Structures are given as structure tokens and as C-alpha cells.
């Protein structure tokens, strides 16, 4: 089992909906977190005005499969060589070529995103 710390993910990998607040921990302001199609992470998040909105992030822009290991890499396109990805709590689990299984902990990188206007 491999876990990687992805604290280096920059603000460019933020969720697409405007005015959604993360406040440093997406779990505090988002619900209904799900993974669709191996690579789209989506959630319903609280906005600055108190309303909620749907947000999504294409994880292909954040991760790459390097010999069966998921690595933080811009435009990594991991989903082209990984399958059966699922969320297990805050951990994404995938079967990736080069190894029978690859794991990355999503809780750490997404928890640290906070720009006050998008998630």
C-alpha cells in the first residue's frame, strides 16, 4: 500500500465552481463527495454567501501513474492506465498498470486547498 503526501498541489488544481469555500479542509464545507469515471472527483460545497454549489475536479490534472505508483504530477493523466478507481473514505484506490494496486491519500492534498473563492 502506498500513500503519498501531495501538499505541493497548487491552487491551479482547484475545483471549477466559482465562489466555493474550502477553508483549508474540504470536509468541513463539502458533502456528497464521489468519484465518477475513475477520475472526476465531485462534491456539493458551501459558497461564501452560505448557499451550496456543485464542484468537480478532474484528477487527471493532478496525478500520474508511474510504474504502478500514483504521483503528484500536473496533467499526469493517470486514468489512462488505471482502472477500478474508488473512494474509500478519503483514500482513492485504483488498479494501475505496472503494479497490481496503487494508492494515494486524497485527504491530505484536498484538505490543504484554500483560496477563499474556489474549491
Tab-separated table of C-alpha atoms in Angstrom:
chain	number	residue	atom	x	y	z
A	1	UNK	CA	0.000	0.000	0.000
A	2	UNK	CA	1.428	3.369	-0.991
A	3	UNK	CA	0.410	6.744	0.392
A	4	UNK	CA	1.887	9.948	-0.928
A	5	UNK	CA	1.775	13.417	0.533
A	6	UNK	CA	0.569	15.830	-2.119
A	7	UNK	CA	0.890	19.125	-0.272
A	8	UNK	CA	2.601	20.579	-3.336
A	9	UNK	CA	-0.606	20.668	-5.354
A	10	UNK	CA	-1.017	24.331	-6.181
A	11	UNK	CA	-4.129	26.443	-6.471
A	12	UNK	CA	-4.328	25.625	-10.180
A	13	UNK	CA	-5.871	22.276	-9.237
A	14	UNK	CA	-8.910	23.787	-7.568
A	15	UNK	CA	-12.491	22.769	-8.147
A	16	UNK	CA	-14.202	24.517	-11.035
A	17	UNK	CA	-17.255	26.108	-9.375
A	18	UNK	CA	-16.853	29.746	-8.536
A	19	UNK	CA	-17.264	31.159	-5.042
A	20	UNK	CA	-16.952	27.826	-3.241
A	21	UNK	CA	-15.017	27.977	0.010
A	22	UNK	CA	-12.691	25.254	1.191
A	23	UNK	CA	-11.380	26.980	4.335
A	24	UNK	CA	-8.408	24.606	4.436
A	25	UNK	CA	-10.416	21.395	4.751
A	26	UNK	CA	-12.908	20.418	2.070
A	27	UNK	CA	-14.590	18.039	4.525
A	28	UNK	CA	-15.777	20.994	6.610
A	29	UNK	CA	-17.606	22.707	3.755
A	30	UNK	CA	-18.371	19.900	1.269
A	31	UNK	CA	-20.649	16.860	1.259
A	32	UNK	CA	-21.666	14.130	-1.173
A	33	UNK	CA	-18.059	13.589	-2.263
A	34	UNK	CA	-17.845	10.990	-5.035
A	35	UNK	CA	-15.536	9.719	-7.756
A	36	UNK	CA	-17.028	9.275	-11.226
A	37	UNK	CA	-15.443	7.578	-14.219
A	38	UNK	CA	-12.133	6.822	-12.462
A	39	UNK	CA	-11.030	10.465	-12.450
A	40	UNK	CA	-13.734	13.060	-11.698
A	41	UNK	CA	-13.959	13.987	-8.021
A	42	UNK	CA	-17.137	15.917	-7.273
A	43	UNK	CA	-18.847	17.333	-4.213
A	44	UNK	CA	-21.525	19.753	-3.078
A	45	UNK	CA	-19.741	22.613	-1.318
A	46	UNK	CA	-20.714	25.667	0.670
A	47	UNK	CA	-20.191	29.023	-1.079
A	48	UNK	CA	-19.146	32.311	0.500
A	49	UNK	CA	-22.771	33.510	0.559
A	50	UNK	CA	-23.892	30.417	2.509
A	51	UNK	CA	-25.560	28.682	-0.428
A	52	UNK	CA	-24.248	25.413	-1.842
A	53	UNK	CA	-22.982	24.533	-5.280
A	54	UNK	CA	-21.664	21.523	-7.106
A	55	UNK	CA	-17.913	21.404	-7.736
A	56	UNK	CA	-15.704	18.955	-9.573
A	57	UNK	CA	-12.032	18.331	-10.223
A	58	UNK	CA	-10.546	16.180	-12.980
A	59	UNK	CA	-7.872	14.272	-11.063
A	60	UNK	CA	-6.050	13.577	-14.337
A	61	UNK	CA	-4.768	17.140	-13.955
A	62	UNK	CA	-3.196	16.221	-10.602
A	63	UNK	CA	-1.899	12.628	-10.730
A	64	UNK	CA	0.188	10.345	-12.948
A	65	UNK	CA	0.741	6.594	-12.893
A	66	UNK	CA	4.489	5.981	-12.727
A	67	UNK	CA	5.128	2.232	-12.845
A	68	UNK	CA	2.099	1.412	-10.744
A	69	UNK	CA	2.521	4.307	-8.323
A	70	UNK	CA	0.257	7.344	-8.271
A	71	UNK	CA	2.365	10.510	-8.185
A	72	UNK	CA	1.534	14.185	-7.914
A	73	UNK	CA	2.144	15.482	-11.435
A	74	UNK	CA	0.390	18.200	-13.442
A	75	UNK	CA	-1.522	16.768	-16.418
A	76	UNK	CA	-0.463	13.265	-15.368
A	77	UNK	CA	-3.470	11.519	-16.954
A	78	UNK	CA	-3.313	8.555	-14.559
A	79	UNK	CA	-6.769	7.273	-15.590
A	80	UNK	CA	-5.467	6.188	-18.999
A	81	UNK	CA	-3.532	3.368	-17.277
A	82	UNK	CA	-5.556	2.856	-14.075
A	83	UNK	CA	-8.953	1.232	-13.629
A	84	UNK	CA	-11.460	0.348	-10.927
A	85	UNK	CA	-10.719	3.571	-9.029
A	86	UNK	CA	-12.912	4.174	-5.998
A	87	UNK	CA	-13.025	6.243	-2.846
A	88	UNK	CA	-12.534	4.500	0.468
A	89	UNK	CA	-13.153	7.316	2.907
A	90	UNK	CA	-10.609	9.950	1.885
A	91	UNK	CA	-8.370	7.456	0.078
A	92	UNK	CA	-8.553	6.826	-3.645
A	93	UNK	CA	-7.765	3.227	-4.561
A	94	UNK	CA	-7.010	2.137	-8.137
A	95	UNK	CA	-5.629	-0.819	-10.058
A	96	UNK	CA	-2.841	0.585	-12.224
A	97	UNK	CA	-0.547	-0.953	-14.820
A	98	UNK	CA	2.955	-1.641	-13.546
A	99	UNK	CA	1.637	-2.899	-10.227
A	100	UNK	CA	-1.424	-4.770	-9.035
A	101	UNK	CA	-2.629	-1.826	-6.929
A	102	UNK	CA	-1.661	1.795	-6.384
A	103	UNK	CA	-2.952	4.021	-3.614
A	104	UNK	CA	-2.896	7.703	-2.869
A	105	UNK	CA	-4.371	9.550	0.079
A	106	UNK	CA	-6.653	12.337	-1.157
A	107	UNK	CA	-7.456	13.690	2.268
A	108	UNK	CA	-4.152	15.495	2.659
A	109	UNK	CA	-3.931	17.420	-0.623
A	110	UNK	CA	-7.557	18.483	-0.800
A	111	UNK	CA	-7.654	19.406	2.875
A	112	UNK	CA	-4.932	21.983	2.285
A	113	UNK	CA	-6.559	23.775	-0.665
A	114	UNK	CA	-7.842	27.175	0.342
A	115	UNK	CA	-8.019	30.242	-1.857
A	116	UNK	CA	-11.239	31.706	-0.490
A	117	UNK	CA	-13.079	31.755	-3.797
A	118	UNK	CA	-12.928	28.297	-5.349
A	119	UNK	CA	-12.557	24.738	-4.159
